[in-house]
Short mmCIF file of C-alpha atoms and ligand atoms in Angstrom, two decimals:
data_model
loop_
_atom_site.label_atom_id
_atom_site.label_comp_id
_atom_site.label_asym_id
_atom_site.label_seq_id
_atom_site.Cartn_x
_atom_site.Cartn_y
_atom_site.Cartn_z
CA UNK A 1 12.19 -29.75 -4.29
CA UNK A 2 8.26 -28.62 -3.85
CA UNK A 3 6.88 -27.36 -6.96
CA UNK A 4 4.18 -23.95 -7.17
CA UNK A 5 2.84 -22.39 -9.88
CA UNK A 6 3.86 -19.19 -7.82
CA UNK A 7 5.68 -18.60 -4.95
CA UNK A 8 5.42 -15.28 -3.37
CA UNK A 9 7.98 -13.96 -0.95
CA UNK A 10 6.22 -12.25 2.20
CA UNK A 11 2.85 -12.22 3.48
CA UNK A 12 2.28 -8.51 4.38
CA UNK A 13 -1.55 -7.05 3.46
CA UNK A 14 0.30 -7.17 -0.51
CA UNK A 15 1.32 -10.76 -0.70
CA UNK A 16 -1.66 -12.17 0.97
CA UNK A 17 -3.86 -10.10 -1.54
CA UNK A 18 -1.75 -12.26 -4.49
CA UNK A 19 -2.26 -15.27 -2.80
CA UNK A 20 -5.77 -14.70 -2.30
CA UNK A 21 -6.26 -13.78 -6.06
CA UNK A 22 -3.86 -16.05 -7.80
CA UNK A 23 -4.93 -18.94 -5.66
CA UNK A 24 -8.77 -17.94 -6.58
CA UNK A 25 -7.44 -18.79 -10.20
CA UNK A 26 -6.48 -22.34 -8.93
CA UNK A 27 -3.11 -21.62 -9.61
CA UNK A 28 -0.65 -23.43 -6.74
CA UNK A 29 0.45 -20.98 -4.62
CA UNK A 30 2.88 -20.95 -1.84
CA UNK A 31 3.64 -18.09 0.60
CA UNK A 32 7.13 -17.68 1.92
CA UNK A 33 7.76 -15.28 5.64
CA UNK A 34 10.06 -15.56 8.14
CA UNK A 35 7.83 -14.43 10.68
CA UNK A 36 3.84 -14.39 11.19
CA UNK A 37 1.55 -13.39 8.33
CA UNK A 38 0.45 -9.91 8.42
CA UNK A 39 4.03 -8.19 7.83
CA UNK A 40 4.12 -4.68 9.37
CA UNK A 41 0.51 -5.00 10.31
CA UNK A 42 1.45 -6.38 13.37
CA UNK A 43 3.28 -4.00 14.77
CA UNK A 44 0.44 -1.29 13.60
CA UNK A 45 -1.82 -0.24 16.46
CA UNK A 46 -5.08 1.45 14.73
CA UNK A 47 -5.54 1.80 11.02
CA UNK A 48 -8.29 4.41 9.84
CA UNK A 49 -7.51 4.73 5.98
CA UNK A 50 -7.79 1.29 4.91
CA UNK A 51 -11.84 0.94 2.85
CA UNK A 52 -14.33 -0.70 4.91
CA UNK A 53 -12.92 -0.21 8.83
CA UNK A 54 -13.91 2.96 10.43
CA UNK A 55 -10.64 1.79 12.68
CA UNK A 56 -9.54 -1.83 12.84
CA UNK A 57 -6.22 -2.75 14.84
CA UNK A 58 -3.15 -4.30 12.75
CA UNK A 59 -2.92 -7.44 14.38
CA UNK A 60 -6.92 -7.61 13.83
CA UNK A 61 -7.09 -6.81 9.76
CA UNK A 62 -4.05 -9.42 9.39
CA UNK A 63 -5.79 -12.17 10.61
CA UNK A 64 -8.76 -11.36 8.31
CA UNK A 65 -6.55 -10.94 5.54
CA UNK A 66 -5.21 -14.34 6.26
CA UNK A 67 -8.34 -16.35 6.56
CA UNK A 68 -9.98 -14.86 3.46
CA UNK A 69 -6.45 -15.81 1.50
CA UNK A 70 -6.48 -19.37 3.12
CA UNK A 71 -10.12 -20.11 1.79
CA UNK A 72 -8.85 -20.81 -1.68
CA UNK A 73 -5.58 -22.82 -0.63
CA UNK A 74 -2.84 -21.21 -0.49
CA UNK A 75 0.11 -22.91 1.33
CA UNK A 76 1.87 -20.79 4.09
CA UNK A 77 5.17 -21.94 5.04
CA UNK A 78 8.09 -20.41 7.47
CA UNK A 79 10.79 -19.69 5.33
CA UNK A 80 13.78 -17.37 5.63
CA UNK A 81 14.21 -16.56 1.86
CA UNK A 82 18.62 -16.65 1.34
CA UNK A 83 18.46 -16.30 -3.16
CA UNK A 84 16.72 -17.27 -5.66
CA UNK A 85 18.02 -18.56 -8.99
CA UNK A 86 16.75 -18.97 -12.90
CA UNK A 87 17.03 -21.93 -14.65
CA UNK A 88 15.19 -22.29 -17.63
CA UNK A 89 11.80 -21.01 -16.91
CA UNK A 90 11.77 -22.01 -13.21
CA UNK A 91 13.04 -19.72 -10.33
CA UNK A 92 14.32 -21.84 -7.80
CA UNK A 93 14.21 -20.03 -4.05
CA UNK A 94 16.24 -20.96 -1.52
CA UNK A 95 15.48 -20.42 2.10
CA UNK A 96 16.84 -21.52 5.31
CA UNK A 97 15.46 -25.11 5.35
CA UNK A 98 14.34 -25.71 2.09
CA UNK A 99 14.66 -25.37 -1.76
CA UNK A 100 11.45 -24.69 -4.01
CA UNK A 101 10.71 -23.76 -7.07
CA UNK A 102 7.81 -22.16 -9.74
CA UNK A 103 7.43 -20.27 -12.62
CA UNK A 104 6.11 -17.24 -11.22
CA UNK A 105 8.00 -15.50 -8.52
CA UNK A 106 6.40 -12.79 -6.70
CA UNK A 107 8.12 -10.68 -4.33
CA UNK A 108 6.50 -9.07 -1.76
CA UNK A 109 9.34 -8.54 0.92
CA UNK A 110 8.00 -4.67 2.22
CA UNK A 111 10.55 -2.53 3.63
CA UNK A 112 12.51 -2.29 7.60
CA UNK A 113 13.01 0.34 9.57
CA UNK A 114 16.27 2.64 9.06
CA UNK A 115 18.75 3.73 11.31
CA UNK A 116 19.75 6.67 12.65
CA UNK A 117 23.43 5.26 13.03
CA UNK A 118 24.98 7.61 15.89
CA UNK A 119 26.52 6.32 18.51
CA UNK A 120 24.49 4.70 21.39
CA UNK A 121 21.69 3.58 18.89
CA UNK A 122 23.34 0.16 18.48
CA UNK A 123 24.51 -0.56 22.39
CA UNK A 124 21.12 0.31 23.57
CA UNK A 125 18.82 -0.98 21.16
CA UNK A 126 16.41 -2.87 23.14
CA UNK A 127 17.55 -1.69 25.77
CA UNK A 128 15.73 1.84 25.56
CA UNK A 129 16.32 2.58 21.73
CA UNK A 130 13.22 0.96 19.66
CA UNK A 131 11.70 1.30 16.20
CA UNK A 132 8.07 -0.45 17.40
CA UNK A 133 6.71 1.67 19.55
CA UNK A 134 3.38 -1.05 19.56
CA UNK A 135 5.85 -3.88 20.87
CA UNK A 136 7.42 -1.58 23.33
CA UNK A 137 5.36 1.25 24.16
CA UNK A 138 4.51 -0.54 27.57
CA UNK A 139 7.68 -0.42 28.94
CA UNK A 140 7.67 3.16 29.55
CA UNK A 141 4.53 3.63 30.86
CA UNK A 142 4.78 7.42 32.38
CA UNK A 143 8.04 7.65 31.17
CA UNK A 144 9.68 10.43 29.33
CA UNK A 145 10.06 9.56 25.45
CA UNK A 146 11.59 10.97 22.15
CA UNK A 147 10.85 9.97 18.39
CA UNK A 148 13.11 10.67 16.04
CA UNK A 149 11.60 11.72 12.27
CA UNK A 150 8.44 13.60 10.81
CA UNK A 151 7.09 11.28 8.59
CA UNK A 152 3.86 8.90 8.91
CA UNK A 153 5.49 6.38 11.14
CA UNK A 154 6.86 9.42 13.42
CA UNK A 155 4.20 10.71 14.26
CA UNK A 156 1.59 7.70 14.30
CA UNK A 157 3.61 6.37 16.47
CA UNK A 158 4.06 9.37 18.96
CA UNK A 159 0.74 9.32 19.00
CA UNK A 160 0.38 6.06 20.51
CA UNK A 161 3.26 6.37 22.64
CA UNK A 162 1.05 9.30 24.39
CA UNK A 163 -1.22 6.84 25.71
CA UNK A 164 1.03 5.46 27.92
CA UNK A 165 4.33 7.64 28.31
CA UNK A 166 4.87 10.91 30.73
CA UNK A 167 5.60 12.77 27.74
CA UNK A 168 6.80 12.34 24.01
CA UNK A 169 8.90 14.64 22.22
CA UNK A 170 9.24 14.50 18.58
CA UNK A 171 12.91 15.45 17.54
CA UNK A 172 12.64 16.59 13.65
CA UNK A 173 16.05 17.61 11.69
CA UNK A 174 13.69 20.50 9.76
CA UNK A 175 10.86 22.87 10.72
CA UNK A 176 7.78 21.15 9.06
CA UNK A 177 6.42 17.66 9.56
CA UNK A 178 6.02 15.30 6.42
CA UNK A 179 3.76 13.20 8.12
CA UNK A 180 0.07 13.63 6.45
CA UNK A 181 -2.04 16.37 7.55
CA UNK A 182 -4.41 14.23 9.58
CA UNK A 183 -1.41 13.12 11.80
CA UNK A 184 0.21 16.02 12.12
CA UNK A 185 -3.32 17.58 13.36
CA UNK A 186 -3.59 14.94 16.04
CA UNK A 187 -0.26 14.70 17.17
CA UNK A 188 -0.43 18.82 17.61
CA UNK A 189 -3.40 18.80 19.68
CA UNK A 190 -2.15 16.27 22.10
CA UNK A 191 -1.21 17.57 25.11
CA UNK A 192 1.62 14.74 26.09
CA UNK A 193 3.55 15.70 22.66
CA UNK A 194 6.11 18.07 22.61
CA UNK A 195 8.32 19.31 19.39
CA UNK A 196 11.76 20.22 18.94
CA UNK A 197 12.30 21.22 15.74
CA UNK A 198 15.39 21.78 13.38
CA UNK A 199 17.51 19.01 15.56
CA UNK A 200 20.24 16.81 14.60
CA UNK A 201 20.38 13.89 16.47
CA UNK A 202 23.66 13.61 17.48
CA UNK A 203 24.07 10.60 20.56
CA UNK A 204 21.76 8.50 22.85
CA UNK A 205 23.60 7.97 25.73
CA UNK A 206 23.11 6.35 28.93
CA UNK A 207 24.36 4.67 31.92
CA UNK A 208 25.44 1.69 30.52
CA UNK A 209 21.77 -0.30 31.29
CA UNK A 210 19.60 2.14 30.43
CA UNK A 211 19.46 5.34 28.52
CA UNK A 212 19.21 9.17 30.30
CA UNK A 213 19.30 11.08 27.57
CA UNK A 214 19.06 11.84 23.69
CA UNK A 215 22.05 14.87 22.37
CA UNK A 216 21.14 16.55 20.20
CA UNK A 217 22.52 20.32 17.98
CA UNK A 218 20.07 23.11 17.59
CA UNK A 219 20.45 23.55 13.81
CA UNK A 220 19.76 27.27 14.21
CA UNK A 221 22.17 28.35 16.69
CA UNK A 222 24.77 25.27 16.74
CA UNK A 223 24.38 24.82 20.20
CA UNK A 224 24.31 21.04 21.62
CA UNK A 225 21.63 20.28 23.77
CA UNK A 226 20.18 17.21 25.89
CA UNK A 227 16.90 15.91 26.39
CA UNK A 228 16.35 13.52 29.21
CA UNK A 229 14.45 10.46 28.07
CA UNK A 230 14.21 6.75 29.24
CA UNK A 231 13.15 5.82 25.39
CA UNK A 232 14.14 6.71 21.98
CA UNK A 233 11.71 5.41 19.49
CA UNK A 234 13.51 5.88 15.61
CA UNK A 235 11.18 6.57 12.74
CA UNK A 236 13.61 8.07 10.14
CA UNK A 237 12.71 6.08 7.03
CA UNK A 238 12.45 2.72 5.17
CA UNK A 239 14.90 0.54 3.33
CA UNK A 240 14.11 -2.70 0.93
CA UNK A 241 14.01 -6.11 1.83
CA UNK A 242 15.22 -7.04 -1.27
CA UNK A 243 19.22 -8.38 -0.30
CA UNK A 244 18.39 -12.29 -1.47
CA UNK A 245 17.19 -10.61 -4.71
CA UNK A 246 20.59 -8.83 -5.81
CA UNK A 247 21.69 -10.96 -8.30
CA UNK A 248 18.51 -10.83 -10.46
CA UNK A 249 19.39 -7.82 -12.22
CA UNK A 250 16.22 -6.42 -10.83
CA UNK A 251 16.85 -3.73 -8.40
CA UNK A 252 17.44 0.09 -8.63
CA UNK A 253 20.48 2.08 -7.16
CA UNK A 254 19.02 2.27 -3.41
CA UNK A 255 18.08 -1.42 -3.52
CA UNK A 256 13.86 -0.52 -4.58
CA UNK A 257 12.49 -2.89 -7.32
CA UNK A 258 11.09 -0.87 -10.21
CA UNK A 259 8.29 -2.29 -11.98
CA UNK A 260 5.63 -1.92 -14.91
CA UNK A 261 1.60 -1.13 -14.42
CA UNK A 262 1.65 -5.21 -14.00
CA UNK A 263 3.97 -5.37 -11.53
CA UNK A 264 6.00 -7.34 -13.93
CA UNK A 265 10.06 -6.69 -13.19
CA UNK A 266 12.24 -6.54 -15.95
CA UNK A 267 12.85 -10.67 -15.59
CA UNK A 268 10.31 -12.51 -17.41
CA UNK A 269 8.18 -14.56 -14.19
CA UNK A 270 9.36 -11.95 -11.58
CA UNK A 271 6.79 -9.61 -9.89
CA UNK A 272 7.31 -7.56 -7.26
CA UNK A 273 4.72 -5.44 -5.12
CA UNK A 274 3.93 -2.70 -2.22
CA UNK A 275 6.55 -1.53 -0.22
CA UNK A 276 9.40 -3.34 -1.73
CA UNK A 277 8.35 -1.44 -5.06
CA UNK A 278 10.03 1.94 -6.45
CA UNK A 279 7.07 4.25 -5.64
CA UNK A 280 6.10 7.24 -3.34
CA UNK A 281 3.37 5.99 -1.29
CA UNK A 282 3.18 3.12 0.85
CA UNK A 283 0.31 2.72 2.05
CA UNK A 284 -1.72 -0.59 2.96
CA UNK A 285 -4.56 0.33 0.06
CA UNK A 286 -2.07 -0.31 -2.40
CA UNK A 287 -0.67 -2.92 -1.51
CA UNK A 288 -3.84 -4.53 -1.34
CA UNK A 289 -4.16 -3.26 -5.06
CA UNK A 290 -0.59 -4.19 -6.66
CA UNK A 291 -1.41 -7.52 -4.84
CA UNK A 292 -4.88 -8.39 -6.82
CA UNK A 293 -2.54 -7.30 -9.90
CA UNK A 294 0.11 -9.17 -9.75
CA UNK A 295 -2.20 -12.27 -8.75
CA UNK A 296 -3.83 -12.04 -11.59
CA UNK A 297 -0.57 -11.08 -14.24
CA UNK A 298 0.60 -14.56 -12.38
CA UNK A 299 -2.48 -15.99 -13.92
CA UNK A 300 -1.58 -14.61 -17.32
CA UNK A 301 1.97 -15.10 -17.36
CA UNK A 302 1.10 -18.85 -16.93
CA UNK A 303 -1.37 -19.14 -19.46
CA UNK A 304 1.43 -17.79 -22.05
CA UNK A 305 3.25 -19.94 -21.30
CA UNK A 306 1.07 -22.74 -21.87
CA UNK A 307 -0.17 -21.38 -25.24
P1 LIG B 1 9.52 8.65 5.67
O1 LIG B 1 8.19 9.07 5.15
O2 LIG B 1 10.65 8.45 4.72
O3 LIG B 1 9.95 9.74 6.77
C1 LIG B 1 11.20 9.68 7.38
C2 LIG B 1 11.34 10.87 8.32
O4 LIG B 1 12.62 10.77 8.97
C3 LIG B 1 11.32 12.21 7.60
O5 LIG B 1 10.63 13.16 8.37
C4 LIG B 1 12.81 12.56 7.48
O6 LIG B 1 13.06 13.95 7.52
C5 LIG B 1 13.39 11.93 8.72
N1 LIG B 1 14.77 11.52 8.54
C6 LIG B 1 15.31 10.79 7.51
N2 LIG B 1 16.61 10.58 7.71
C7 LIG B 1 16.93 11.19 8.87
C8 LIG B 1 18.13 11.35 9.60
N3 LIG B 1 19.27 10.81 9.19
N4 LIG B 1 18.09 12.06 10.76
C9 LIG B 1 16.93 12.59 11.19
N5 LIG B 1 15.76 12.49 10.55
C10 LIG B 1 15.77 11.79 9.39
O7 LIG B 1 9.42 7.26 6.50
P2 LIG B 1 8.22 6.63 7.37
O8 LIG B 1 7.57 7.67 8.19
O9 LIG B 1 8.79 5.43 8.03
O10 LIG B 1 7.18 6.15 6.27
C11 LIG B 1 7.55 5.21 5.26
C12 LIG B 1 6.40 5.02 4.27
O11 LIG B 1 5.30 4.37 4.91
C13 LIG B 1 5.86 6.36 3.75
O12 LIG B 1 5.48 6.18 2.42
C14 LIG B 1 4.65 6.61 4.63
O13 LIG B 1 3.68 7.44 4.01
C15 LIG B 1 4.13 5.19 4.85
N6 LIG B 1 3.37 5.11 6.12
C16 LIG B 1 2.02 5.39 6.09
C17 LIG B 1 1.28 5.36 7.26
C18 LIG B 1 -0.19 5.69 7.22
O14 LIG B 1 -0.75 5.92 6.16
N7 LIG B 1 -0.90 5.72 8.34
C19 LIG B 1 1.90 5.03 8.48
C20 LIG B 1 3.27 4.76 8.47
C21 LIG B 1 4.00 4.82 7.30
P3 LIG B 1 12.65 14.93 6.30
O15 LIG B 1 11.18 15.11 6.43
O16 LIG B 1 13.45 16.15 6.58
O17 LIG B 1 13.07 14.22 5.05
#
């Protein structure tokens, strides 16, 4: 079994921060993903409220995340994180192809995309139904679109779908947007984006290849109605990453990990940070900043436990 002085779980904008600052404090770190480093960076077209970029691309601030992390060390390694267990002061993580163990664990798993769960989402996801409108924006170039939600993701993400599609159509279950003001400013001035507003998505249905249109009811008047589309992009909220970390005894009723000002869980050695955290924003900024905090609380944690 390899042996860190911290492991942290996911290397999103928040874990890499750790890294970078834990490692800085010569500790041995190692950084777990299943998938590239950057997290939900790389699915991020332009970022303009993240310090020091006027605009910077996801893909783009990931990589410089990265290479300022690897300067001091840290080991990045593929790993499908399956559970982690305590025994004496070590948590021992178990992924896909390997066991390790440290003790500092720091959890940085973010949060997925929710569904919508009506019928049709399932049979033609990837297949016309997506929830990355950066991956698949290009395959409906002057097509007809809808996005379902009016939050952040919603409505950044119309937005970029307007560069490409015929038209995009944001279906939102109220009257008011809860995406931030900035957004909602954009996304009302562009001329490909259409609203319908106080809709229930109730079906995406299609042909059996493709999709033709999203049903939806008219909460006002209870009338069904269909809007023909050839994509249906879902933005209707996040859910925790946190299923191999059930058993610790650290997670609230809707699966979020609550933590103190140090990111410390209730479980002595356990951290957690950004999305995967119980908190109201999530935002890139502070995952940056509960990363450089629990980095260093690794750092502390380690010298009491030497003293
Ligand atoms: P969110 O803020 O939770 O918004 C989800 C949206 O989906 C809401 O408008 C909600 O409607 C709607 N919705 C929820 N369940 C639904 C259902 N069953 N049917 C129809 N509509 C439903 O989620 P998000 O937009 O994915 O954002 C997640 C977090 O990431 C937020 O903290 C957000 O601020 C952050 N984020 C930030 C940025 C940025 O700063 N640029 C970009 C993306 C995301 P109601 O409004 O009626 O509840």
């Amino acid at each position: 079994m390899k042996k860190y002085d911290v492991i942290i779980v996911g290397a999103g904008p928040g874990g890499m921060t750790a890294a970078l600052y834990a490692s800085r404090a010569n500790l041995k770190v190692l950084v777990l993903d299943r998938g590239v480093h950057g997290g939900q960076l790389n699915n991020t077209d332009a970022i303009d409220n993240y310090p020091g970029f006027i605009s910077i691309k996801g893909p783009e601030l990931a990589e410089k995340m990265y290479q300022s992390t690897k300067q001091f060390d840290a080991d990045f390694e593929y790993g499908d994180v399956q559970s982690v267990k305590i025994e004496d002061q070590q948590k021992i993580v178990k992924t896909d192809t390997s066991e390790y163990q440290a003790p500092v664990l720091i959890i940085a798993s973010g949060a997925d995309h929710k569904k919508l769960n009506v019928p049709g989402e399932e049979e033609y996801s990837g297949r016309g139904v997506s929830y990355c409108a950066v991956c698949d924006a290009a395959f409906f170039k002057d097509e007809d679109v809808a996005v379902i939600g009016g939050g952040d993701s919603a409505i950044e993400e119309g937005i970029y779908l307007s560069q490409l599609a015929k038209s995009v159509t944001v279906i939102h279950r109220r009257d008011q947007l809860r995406a931030q003001p900035t957004l909602q400013k954009r996304a009302f001035s562009n001329k490909k984006m259409h609203f319908i507003w106080n809709a229930q998505t109730e079906a995406i249905e299609g042909d059996g290849n493709k999709i033709t249109n999203v049903t939806y009811k008219d909460k006002k008047t209870g009338e069904t109605k269909k809007l023909p589309v050839a994509g249906v992009f879902i933005y209707v909220g996040v859910l925790a990453q946190t299923m191999p970390f059930k058993d610790l005894g650290i997670l609230d009723e809707q699966g979020w990990i609550p933590t103190d000002e140090h990111m410390s869980t209730k479980v002595p050695g356990i951290l957690a940070l950004g999305d995967v955290r119980q908190k109201d924003l999530r935002q890139i900024a502070n995952a940056v900043g509960d990363g450089s905090i629990a980095g260093q609380e690794a750092y502390n944690y380690l010298q009491n436990l030497n003293d």
